[in-house]
Amino acid sequence: DEFWSNNNLFIHNSYNAYHINVNFTNPLAVSEFLSTISDVEQSELCGMHENAESRFQESETRILIDLLIGSQRSNISDPMESTDDAYVQKDDIIVQETLSLVKNKIPKQMELHSHGETKELERSRKGMAFYIKQLVSKVTDAQRSGSTTSQYGEERNIHLISTALFNLLRQEIDRFNRLLSVIHQSVNLLSLAIKGDVVMDEDSEQCYQSLLLQKVPILWKNVSYESNRKLGGWIDDLVERIEFINRWSHRVCLWSAGEIRGLPNLYSYWLSAFFFPQGLLLTVLQDVARSKRVPVDSLKYRYEIHESDEGTEIENEDNIVGVVVRGLYLDGAQWNSSNHQIEELSRTSTDNCRLPDVRMIAIQDTAVADGDNKDLESTNSRMDKINYNCPVYKTGTRSGTLTSTGHSTNYICMIELPSNKPKSHWILRGVAALCDLE
């Protein structure tokens, strides 16, 4: 109906409106019309934003440049076969400098900052994973021996280790430690291979070529999270993710030692920092279901855009049943802070718009369906706006491996964003939220 009316083709977009009045029952008129069509398709014809064409061209240009650089390097540099010593020595210097950067910036394991360590962790010096496992083992032994909680002071820790959120933290620490171990093992082996102390195997050669092109080696990607960044941006992003997990772990350990009050949870969670972001949303629902003693399948999220100071991380509010996530970017639209809704990108805008914090409040699905949730009615007072179910992806490729649930591994969830346009408009625009940018 948007494109066809009374045998005439009608096209409309946000900035231009034009009619193609062609009688498609007249072959001559159709032929004359087809001769006037441009060879270059306009993005507006498909209902997309006019900036989509420039974004597509930028993406194609980056792919072409990568192919040209890769083909050029492969012709002049092969550490196993090249006979040009000058090129090999120059490449070795580049790779060695990159290896030195990796060693200096990326830690060997997850651990707390020296100024914020608890006394137990400071004595152990074996990293965050060891301390948390030691905490779990200590509580478990106390329970098995039947010791009183007053003697060991483990009542709060028993509650802590039984939460799904704490177990998610343990899993994330293990995943990061595995990635860090693979990185440093491959870096050390490649350093020895460049010096000639060991034979360069296939994995080391692939790492050599990737580091030479400033790409993330496949060996690292196989145990890493999904990301489309180049090596420099990937390293900086990895360090930021580790810092976030360390801050979270730091707070949990201080809470366990009784050195802070409140809850061990953070006020907001950086969704992009997780290997498995879906796990955060699921574990929160599990903890809520246990505390409310309701089936987890009966719970769902209600979404609110929470515009607060960027980067705020304070202790969680007791009256919020859910989680606040941050670090999302809108692709294909932008957020209007004045009207509190998504809107069209400006003509000059080509960057992804940062989305404010999203507050996900756990509610019972049956209460929403019956309209019995008074809190929902009080917060959804904007009846003139339509909620767009915006998909959330880990990266901008929006593609991955199909899982048993029928979703892609790149897909995380759907969040509702207020809008004054129909849902079909944003679907044609391909609007989505991304956790990580290139």
Short mmCIF file of C-alpha atoms in Angstrom, two decimals:
data_model
loop_
_atom_site.label_atom_id
_atom_site.label_comp_id
_atom_site.label_asym_id
_atom_site.label_seq_id
_atom_site.Cartn_x
_atom_site.Cartn_y
_atom_site.Cartn_z
CA ASP A 1 0.00 0.00 0.00
CA GLU A 2 2.94 2.34 0.60
CA PHE A 3 4.30 1.90 -2.92
CA TRP A 4 1.36 0.99 -5.13
CA SER A 5 -1.94 2.77 -5.56
CA ASN A 6 -4.38 2.84 -8.48
CA ASN A 7 -1.89 1.31 -10.92
CA ASN A 8 0.61 4.06 -10.05
CA LEU A 9 3.91 3.78 -8.24
CA PHE A 10 4.12 6.04 -5.22
CA ILE A 11 7.29 6.57 -3.17
CA HIS A 12 7.66 8.75 -0.12
CA ASN A 13 10.51 9.37 2.29
CA SER A 14 11.29 11.75 5.12
CA TYR A 15 13.07 14.42 3.06
CA ASN A 16 11.51 14.11 -0.40
CA ALA A 17 8.14 13.07 -1.66
CA TYR A 18 7.64 12.22 -5.30
CA HIS A 19 5.14 10.36 -7.39
CA ILE A 20 5.91 8.23 -10.41
CA ASN A 21 2.65 8.46 -12.30
CA VAL A 22 3.04 5.63 -14.75
CA ASN A 23 0.18 3.67 -16.20
CA PHE A 24 1.59 0.20 -16.05
CA THR A 25 -1.07 -1.08 -18.43
CA ASN A 26 0.52 0.97 -21.23
CA PRO A 27 3.71 -0.78 -22.49
CA LEU A 28 5.03 2.37 -24.18
CA ALA A 29 4.70 4.42 -21.00
CA VAL A 30 6.44 1.70 -19.03
CA SER A 31 9.31 1.59 -21.55
CA GLU A 32 9.77 5.37 -21.43
CA PHE A 33 9.71 5.30 -17.66
CA LEU A 34 12.33 2.52 -17.42
CA SER A 35 14.68 4.48 -19.68
CA THR A 36 14.66 7.36 -17.20
CA ILE A 37 15.61 5.23 -14.19
CA SER A 38 19.11 5.85 -12.87
CA ASP A 39 21.62 3.01 -12.82
CA VAL A 40 22.41 3.83 -9.19
CA GLU A 41 19.69 2.70 -6.82
CA GLN A 42 18.71 5.18 -4.16
CA SER A 43 18.41 3.95 -0.59
CA GLU A 44 15.12 5.83 -0.16
CA LEU A 45 13.48 3.56 -2.76
CA CYS A 46 13.75 0.72 -0.25
CA GLY A 47 12.52 2.83 2.64
CA MET A 48 16.03 3.29 4.06
CA HIS A 49 17.69 6.47 5.24
CA GLU A 50 19.58 8.47 2.65
CA ASN A 51 22.79 8.03 4.67
CA ALA A 52 22.58 4.26 4.15
CA GLU A 53 24.21 4.64 0.74
CA SER A 54 27.24 6.45 2.15
CA ARG A 55 27.54 3.92 4.97
CA PHE A 56 27.47 1.09 2.44
CA GLN A 57 30.15 2.74 0.30
CA GLU A 58 32.36 3.27 3.37
CA SER A 59 32.02 -0.40 4.26
CA GLU A 60 32.86 -1.51 0.72
CA THR A 61 35.87 0.82 0.66
CA ARG A 62 37.24 -0.61 3.91
CA ILE A 63 36.89 -4.14 2.55
CA LEU A 64 38.68 -3.18 -0.67
CA ILE A 65 41.53 -1.47 1.20
CA ASP A 66 41.98 -4.53 3.45
CA LEU A 67 42.14 -6.79 0.41
CA LEU A 68 44.71 -4.58 -1.30
CA ILE A 69 46.90 -4.36 1.78
CA GLY A 70 46.62 -8.08 2.39
CA SER A 71 47.55 -8.99 -1.20
CA GLN A 72 50.46 -6.56 -1.18
CA ARG A 73 51.89 -7.91 2.08
CA SER A 74 51.47 -11.52 0.99
CA ASN A 75 53.55 -10.85 -2.13
CA ILE A 76 56.48 -9.27 -0.34
CA SER A 77 56.45 -10.83 3.13
CA ASP A 78 56.39 -14.47 4.12
CA PRO A 79 58.53 -15.30 7.17
CA MET A 80 58.84 -18.94 6.09
CA GLU A 81 59.74 -18.52 2.40
CA SER A 82 60.79 -14.95 1.65
CA THR A 83 64.36 -14.51 0.42
CA ASP A 84 64.42 -10.74 0.82
CA ASP A 85 66.16 -10.24 4.17
CA ALA A 86 65.42 -6.51 4.22
CA TYR A 87 61.66 -7.05 4.10
CA VAL A 88 61.81 -9.88 6.64
CA GLN A 89 63.83 -7.83 9.11
CA LYS A 90 61.49 -4.87 8.72
CA ASP A 91 58.45 -7.06 9.24
CA ASP A 92 60.07 -8.71 12.26
CA ILE A 93 60.58 -5.30 13.85
CA ILE A 94 56.93 -4.37 13.26
CA VAL A 95 55.67 -7.63 14.76
CA GLN A 96 58.05 -7.44 17.72
CA GLU A 97 56.85 -3.93 18.51
CA THR A 98 53.27 -5.18 18.38
CA LEU A 99 54.13 -8.09 20.64
CA SER A 100 55.73 -5.70 23.10
CA LEU A 101 52.56 -3.56 23.06
CA VAL A 102 50.40 -6.61 23.75
CA LYS A 103 52.60 -7.72 26.66
CA ASN A 104 52.58 -4.26 28.24
CA LYS A 105 48.86 -3.44 27.85
CA ILE A 106 47.10 -6.78 28.33
CA PRO A 107 47.33 -8.34 31.82
CA LYS A 108 48.15 -12.00 32.24
CA GLN A 109 45.06 -12.73 34.34
CA MET A 110 42.07 -11.08 35.98
CA GLU A 111 43.16 -9.41 39.20
CA LEU A 112 42.34 -6.41 41.35
CA HIS A 113 44.21 -3.14 41.45
CA SER A 114 46.90 -3.01 44.13
CA HIS A 115 45.24 -0.06 45.87
CA GLY A 116 41.90 -1.85 46.22
CA GLU A 117 42.79 -5.40 47.22
CA THR A 118 41.38 -7.11 50.24
CA LYS A 119 43.84 -8.55 52.76
CA GLU A 120 43.12 -12.14 51.69
CA LEU A 121 43.72 -11.38 48.02
CA GLU A 122 46.84 -9.37 48.79
CA ARG A 123 48.30 -12.37 50.61
CA SER A 124 47.38 -14.88 47.93
CA ARG A 125 48.66 -12.88 44.93
CA LYS A 126 47.07 -15.49 42.67
CA GLY A 127 44.49 -13.39 40.93
CA MET A 128 40.77 -12.77 41.10
CA ALA A 129 39.69 -16.21 39.88
CA PHE A 130 41.71 -17.90 42.62
CA TYR A 131 40.26 -15.64 45.32
CA ILE A 132 36.65 -16.22 44.25
CA LYS A 133 37.15 -19.98 44.02
CA GLN A 134 38.77 -19.85 47.45
CA LEU A 135 35.73 -17.97 48.77
CA VAL A 136 33.34 -20.59 47.38
CA SER A 137 35.47 -23.42 48.76
CA LYS A 138 35.61 -21.79 52.19
CA VAL A 139 31.84 -21.41 52.41
CA THR A 140 31.25 -24.94 51.11
CA ASP A 141 33.62 -26.44 53.67
CA ALA A 142 31.91 -24.50 56.45
CA GLN A 143 28.52 -25.83 55.38
CA ARG A 144 29.75 -29.42 55.17
CA SER A 145 31.39 -29.29 58.58
CA GLY A 146 28.22 -27.87 60.14
CA SER A 147 30.07 -24.93 61.63
CA THR A 148 28.07 -21.98 62.83
CA THR A 149 27.91 -18.96 60.62
CA SER A 150 28.75 -16.73 63.53
CA GLN A 151 32.12 -18.46 63.94
CA TYR A 152 33.08 -18.13 60.29
CA GLY A 153 30.98 -15.08 59.46
CA GLU A 154 29.83 -16.71 56.22
CA GLU A 155 26.11 -15.98 56.27
CA ARG A 156 26.36 -13.20 53.71
CA ASN A 157 28.76 -15.26 51.59
CA ILE A 158 26.38 -18.24 51.52
CA HIS A 159 23.75 -15.96 50.07
CA LEU A 160 26.28 -14.44 47.67
CA ILE A 161 27.54 -17.64 46.07
CA SER A 162 23.98 -18.95 45.66
CA THR A 163 22.97 -16.06 43.38
CA ALA A 164 22.95 -16.55 39.62
CA LEU A 165 24.65 -13.19 39.13
CA PHE A 166 27.68 -14.28 41.17
CA ASN A 167 27.98 -17.48 39.14
CA LEU A 168 27.83 -15.39 35.95
CA LEU A 169 30.74 -13.33 37.27
CA ARG A 170 32.75 -16.51 37.91
CA GLN A 171 32.07 -17.74 34.38
CA GLU A 172 33.06 -14.42 32.83
CA ILE A 173 36.31 -14.37 34.82
CA ASP A 174 37.12 -17.90 33.62
CA ARG A 175 36.41 -16.92 30.01
CA PHE A 176 38.63 -13.84 30.22
CA ASN A 177 41.43 -15.79 31.91
CA ARG A 178 41.30 -18.38 29.15
CA LEU A 179 41.55 -15.64 26.50
CA LEU A 180 44.43 -13.94 28.33
CA SER A 181 46.24 -17.26 28.67
CA VAL A 182 45.97 -17.99 24.94
CA ILE A 183 47.13 -14.47 24.06
CA HIS A 184 50.26 -14.54 26.22
CA GLN A 185 51.16 -18.11 25.32
CA SER A 186 50.99 -17.32 21.59
CA VAL A 187 52.88 -14.05 22.09
CA ASN A 188 55.71 -15.75 23.98
CA LEU A 189 55.93 -18.57 21.45
CA LEU A 190 55.95 -16.15 18.52
CA SER A 191 58.69 -14.06 20.17
CA LEU A 192 60.88 -17.15 20.47
CA ALA A 193 60.11 -18.15 16.87
CA ILE A 194 61.15 -14.73 15.53
CA LYS A 195 64.43 -14.99 17.43
CA GLY A 196 64.99 -18.47 15.98
CA ASP A 197 64.89 -20.30 19.30
CA VAL A 198 61.94 -22.49 18.26
CA VAL A 199 60.41 -23.59 14.96
CA MET A 200 57.54 -21.37 13.77
CA ASP A 201 54.46 -23.59 13.53
CA GLU A 202 51.26 -22.91 11.59
CA ASP A 203 49.52 -21.03 14.44
CA SER A 204 52.55 -18.81 15.04
CA GLU A 205 52.82 -18.04 11.32
CA GLN A 206 49.14 -17.07 11.18
CA CYS A 207 49.60 -14.83 14.24
CA TYR A 208 52.65 -13.28 12.60
CA GLN A 209 50.74 -12.38 9.43
CA SER A 210 47.73 -11.07 11.37
CA LEU A 211 49.81 -8.88 13.65
CA LEU A 212 51.71 -7.59 10.64
CA LEU A 213 48.40 -6.45 9.12
CA GLN A 214 47.14 -5.14 12.48
CA LYS A 215 44.40 -7.75 12.63
CA VAL A 216 43.27 -9.94 15.49
CA PRO A 217 44.75 -13.46 15.04
CA ILE A 218 42.28 -16.28 14.45
CA LEU A 219 43.81 -18.14 17.39
CA TRP A 220 42.64 -15.33 19.67
CA LYS A 221 39.25 -14.99 18.00
CA ASN A 222 38.45 -18.66 18.59
CA VAL A 223 38.40 -18.10 22.38
CA SER A 224 37.28 -14.46 22.32
CA TYR A 225 34.02 -12.55 22.20
CA GLU A 226 32.54 -11.35 18.91
CA SER A 227 34.14 -8.14 17.64
CA ASN A 228 34.86 -6.50 14.28
CA ARG A 229 37.57 -4.16 15.56
CA LYS A 230 41.09 -3.91 14.22
CA LEU A 231 43.93 -4.99 16.47
CA GLY A 232 44.57 -1.59 18.10
CA GLY A 233 40.92 -0.95 18.91
CA TRP A 234 40.45 -4.58 19.94
CA ILE A 235 43.26 -4.36 22.51
CA ASP A 236 41.92 -1.11 23.98
CA ASP A 237 38.42 -2.60 24.11
CA LEU A 238 39.72 -5.76 25.81
CA VAL A 239 41.49 -3.70 28.47
CA GLU A 240 38.29 -1.74 29.14
CA ARG A 241 36.26 -4.95 29.45
CA ILE A 242 38.79 -6.36 31.90
CA GLU A 243 38.68 -3.14 33.93
CA PHE A 244 34.89 -3.39 34.16
CA ILE A 245 34.96 -7.02 35.32
CA ASN A 246 37.71 -6.12 37.80
CA ARG A 247 35.62 -3.30 39.27
CA TRP A 248 32.66 -5.61 39.63
CA SER A 249 34.84 -8.32 41.21
CA HIS A 250 36.44 -5.74 43.46
CA ARG A 251 33.07 -4.71 44.84
CA VAL A 252 32.00 -8.31 45.37
CA CYS A 253 35.18 -9.11 47.30
CA LEU A 254 34.92 -6.00 49.47
CA TRP A 255 31.27 -6.82 50.20
CA SER A 256 32.22 -10.39 51.07
CA ALA A 257 34.85 -9.12 53.51
CA GLY A 258 32.28 -6.81 55.12
CA GLU A 259 34.19 -3.68 54.09
CA ILE A 260 31.27 -2.02 52.27
CA ARG A 261 27.54 -1.72 52.86
CA GLY A 262 24.65 -2.12 50.49
CA LEU A 263 24.57 -4.73 47.74
CA PRO A 264 27.55 -6.18 45.84
CA ASN A 265 25.84 -5.37 42.54
CA LEU A 266 26.69 -2.40 40.35
CA TYR A 267 24.20 0.31 39.51
CA SER A 268 24.65 -0.24 35.77
CA TYR A 269 26.27 -3.01 33.77
CA TRP A 270 28.23 -2.50 30.58
CA LEU A 271 26.46 -5.03 28.37
CA SER A 272 29.27 -5.07 25.79
CA ALA A 273 31.80 -6.25 28.38
CA PHE A 274 30.32 -9.75 28.63
CA PHE A 275 31.28 -12.75 26.56
CA PHE A 276 27.65 -13.84 26.86
CA PRO A 277 25.44 -10.73 27.29
CA GLN A 278 22.28 -12.83 27.23
CA GLY A 279 23.52 -14.46 30.41
CA LEU A 280 23.29 -11.19 32.32
CA LEU A 281 19.63 -10.70 31.40
CA LEU A 282 18.76 -14.32 32.20
CA THR A 283 20.57 -14.44 35.54
CA VAL A 284 18.82 -11.30 36.74
CA LEU A 285 15.45 -12.90 35.97
CA GLN A 286 16.56 -16.06 37.79
CA ASP A 287 17.50 -14.12 40.92
CA VAL A 288 14.23 -12.19 40.81
CA ALA A 289 12.27 -15.41 40.38
CA ARG A 290 13.99 -16.94 43.41
CA SER A 291 13.41 -13.88 45.58
CA LYS A 292 9.73 -13.57 44.53
CA ARG A 293 9.22 -17.35 44.44
CA VAL A 294 7.66 -17.31 40.98
CA PRO A 295 8.55 -19.33 37.85
CA VAL A 296 11.26 -17.67 35.82
CA ASP A 297 9.23 -18.31 32.65
CA SER A 298 6.50 -16.04 33.99
CA LEU A 299 8.86 -13.04 34.09
CA LYS A 300 9.71 -10.61 31.35
CA TYR A 301 11.36 -7.20 31.09
CA ARG A 302 9.75 -3.82 30.81
CA TYR A 303 12.10 -1.25 29.33
CA GLU A 304 12.68 2.36 30.32
CA ILE A 305 15.26 4.73 28.93
CA HIS A 306 17.12 6.14 31.92
CA GLU A 307 19.04 9.28 31.04
CA SER A 308 21.68 9.76 33.73
CA ASP A 309 25.28 10.81 34.01
CA GLU A 310 27.42 8.78 31.64
CA GLY A 311 29.62 6.13 33.21
CA THR A 312 27.90 6.23 36.61
CA GLU A 313 28.60 3.14 38.67
CA ILE A 314 27.25 3.21 42.20
CA GLU A 315 25.63 0.66 44.42
CA ASN A 316 22.33 -0.72 43.22
CA GLU A 317 19.01 0.71 44.34
CA ASP A 318 17.04 -1.60 46.62
CA ASN A 319 13.70 -0.71 45.05
CA ILE A 320 14.73 -1.64 41.50
CA VAL A 321 13.88 -5.21 40.55
CA GLY A 322 15.88 -5.71 37.40
CA VAL A 323 19.05 -4.36 35.85
CA VAL A 324 20.35 -1.19 34.20
CA VAL A 325 22.51 -1.75 31.12
CA ARG A 326 24.62 0.75 29.24
CA GLY A 327 26.95 0.94 26.26
CA LEU A 328 24.39 0.50 23.46
CA TYR A 329 24.49 2.37 20.16
CA LEU A 330 21.60 3.02 17.78
CA ASP A 331 22.22 2.10 14.17
CA GLY A 332 19.91 3.75 11.63
CA ALA A 333 18.29 6.23 14.03
CA GLN A 334 19.17 8.60 16.86
CA TRP A 335 17.81 9.31 20.32
CA ASN A 336 16.03 12.59 21.01
CA SER A 337 16.65 13.50 24.66
CA SER A 338 14.07 16.31 24.57
CA ASN A 339 11.16 14.20 23.30
CA HIS A 340 12.46 10.95 24.82
CA GLN A 341 12.02 8.95 21.63
CA ILE A 342 13.93 7.74 18.61
CA GLU A 343 13.95 9.89 15.49
CA GLU A 344 15.47 10.10 12.04
CA LEU A 345 19.19 10.65 11.66
CA SER A 346 20.18 14.10 10.51
CA ARG A 347 21.43 14.39 6.94
CA THR A 348 24.99 15.08 8.04
CA SER A 349 25.08 12.32 10.65
CA THR A 350 26.95 9.15 9.70
CA ASP A 351 28.00 7.94 13.14
CA ASN A 352 26.11 5.65 15.45
CA CYS A 353 24.15 7.46 18.13
CA ARG A 354 24.79 6.46 21.73
CA LEU A 355 21.68 5.22 23.50
CA PRO A 356 21.18 6.26 27.15
CA ASP A 357 21.08 3.67 29.91
CA VAL A 358 18.29 1.14 29.52
CA ARG A 359 16.51 0.14 32.72
CA MET A 360 15.11 -3.37 32.43
CA ILE A 361 12.51 -3.97 35.12
CA ALA A 362 11.42 -7.54 35.76
CA ILE A 363 7.63 -7.96 35.79
CA GLN A 364 5.29 -10.91 35.53
CA ASP A 365 4.08 -11.53 32.02
CA THR A 366 0.57 -12.48 33.16
CA ALA A 367 0.17 -9.17 35.00
CA VAL A 368 1.05 -7.25 31.86
CA ALA A 369 -1.35 -9.28 29.74
CA ASP A 370 -4.25 -8.74 32.17
CA GLY A 371 -3.45 -5.07 32.68
CA ASP A 372 -3.20 -5.55 36.45
CA ASN A 373 0.29 -4.06 36.85
CA LYS A 374 -0.30 -0.60 38.32
CA ASP A 375 3.37 0.26 38.11
CA LEU A 376 3.28 -0.43 34.39
CA GLU A 377 0.27 1.82 33.92
CA SER A 378 1.88 4.66 35.89
CA THR A 379 5.10 4.62 33.92
CA ASN A 380 3.54 4.10 30.50
CA SER A 381 1.63 7.38 30.48
CA ARG A 382 2.87 8.37 27.01
CA MET A 383 -0.10 6.93 25.12
CA ASP A 384 0.62 8.98 22.01
CA LYS A 385 3.85 7.10 21.32
CA ILE A 386 4.40 3.73 19.73
CA ASN A 387 7.02 1.34 21.09
CA TYR A 388 9.37 -0.05 18.47
CA ASN A 389 10.76 -3.50 19.26
CA CYS A 390 14.40 -2.79 18.54
CA PRO A 391 16.71 -5.81 18.14
CA VAL A 392 20.02 -5.72 19.99
CA TYR A 393 23.10 -7.25 18.36
CA LYS A 394 26.65 -7.76 19.58
CA THR A 395 28.26 -6.32 16.44
CA GLY A 396 27.25 -4.42 13.34
CA THR A 397 27.42 -7.49 11.11
CA ARG A 398 24.14 -8.68 12.70
CA SER A 399 24.95 -12.24 11.70
CA GLY A 400 26.30 -15.30 13.47
CA THR A 401 25.73 -19.01 13.99
CA LEU A 402 22.16 -20.22 14.37
CA THR A 403 21.55 -21.64 17.84
CA SER A 404 19.06 -24.24 19.04
CA THR A 405 16.72 -21.42 20.12
CA GLY A 406 16.39 -20.27 16.52
CA HIS A 407 18.32 -17.04 17.08
CA SER A 408 21.73 -15.99 15.84
CA THR A 409 24.66 -15.97 18.26
CA ASN A 410 25.00 -12.28 17.40
CA TYR A 411 21.44 -11.54 18.54
CA ILE A 412 20.86 -10.63 22.20
CA CYS A 413 17.30 -9.48 22.80
CA MET A 414 14.57 -6.99 21.88
CA ILE A 415 14.13 -3.69 23.69
CA GLU A 416 11.14 -1.37 23.37
CA LEU A 417 11.97 2.19 22.32
CA PRO A 418 9.32 4.94 22.23
CA SER A 419 8.63 6.50 18.84
CA ASN A 420 6.04 8.66 17.07
CA LYS A 421 6.32 6.66 13.84
CA PRO A 422 4.85 3.24 13.05
CA LYS A 423 6.96 0.14 13.60
CA SER A 424 7.08 -0.60 9.87
CA HIS A 425 8.98 2.66 9.30
CA TRP A 426 11.89 1.63 11.54
CA ILE A 427 11.82 -1.94 10.23
CA LEU A 428 12.40 -0.62 6.71
CA ARG A 429 15.15 1.59 8.07
CA GLY A 430 16.80 -1.48 9.61
CA VAL A 431 17.11 0.25 12.98
CA ALA A 432 18.92 -1.82 15.61
CA ALA A 433 20.99 -1.38 18.76
CA LEU A 434 24.62 -2.49 18.76
CA CYS A 435 26.88 -3.38 21.65
CA ASP A 436 30.15 -2.91 19.82
CA LEU A 437 31.23 -0.65 16.95
CA GLU A 438 33.99 -1.26 14.44
#
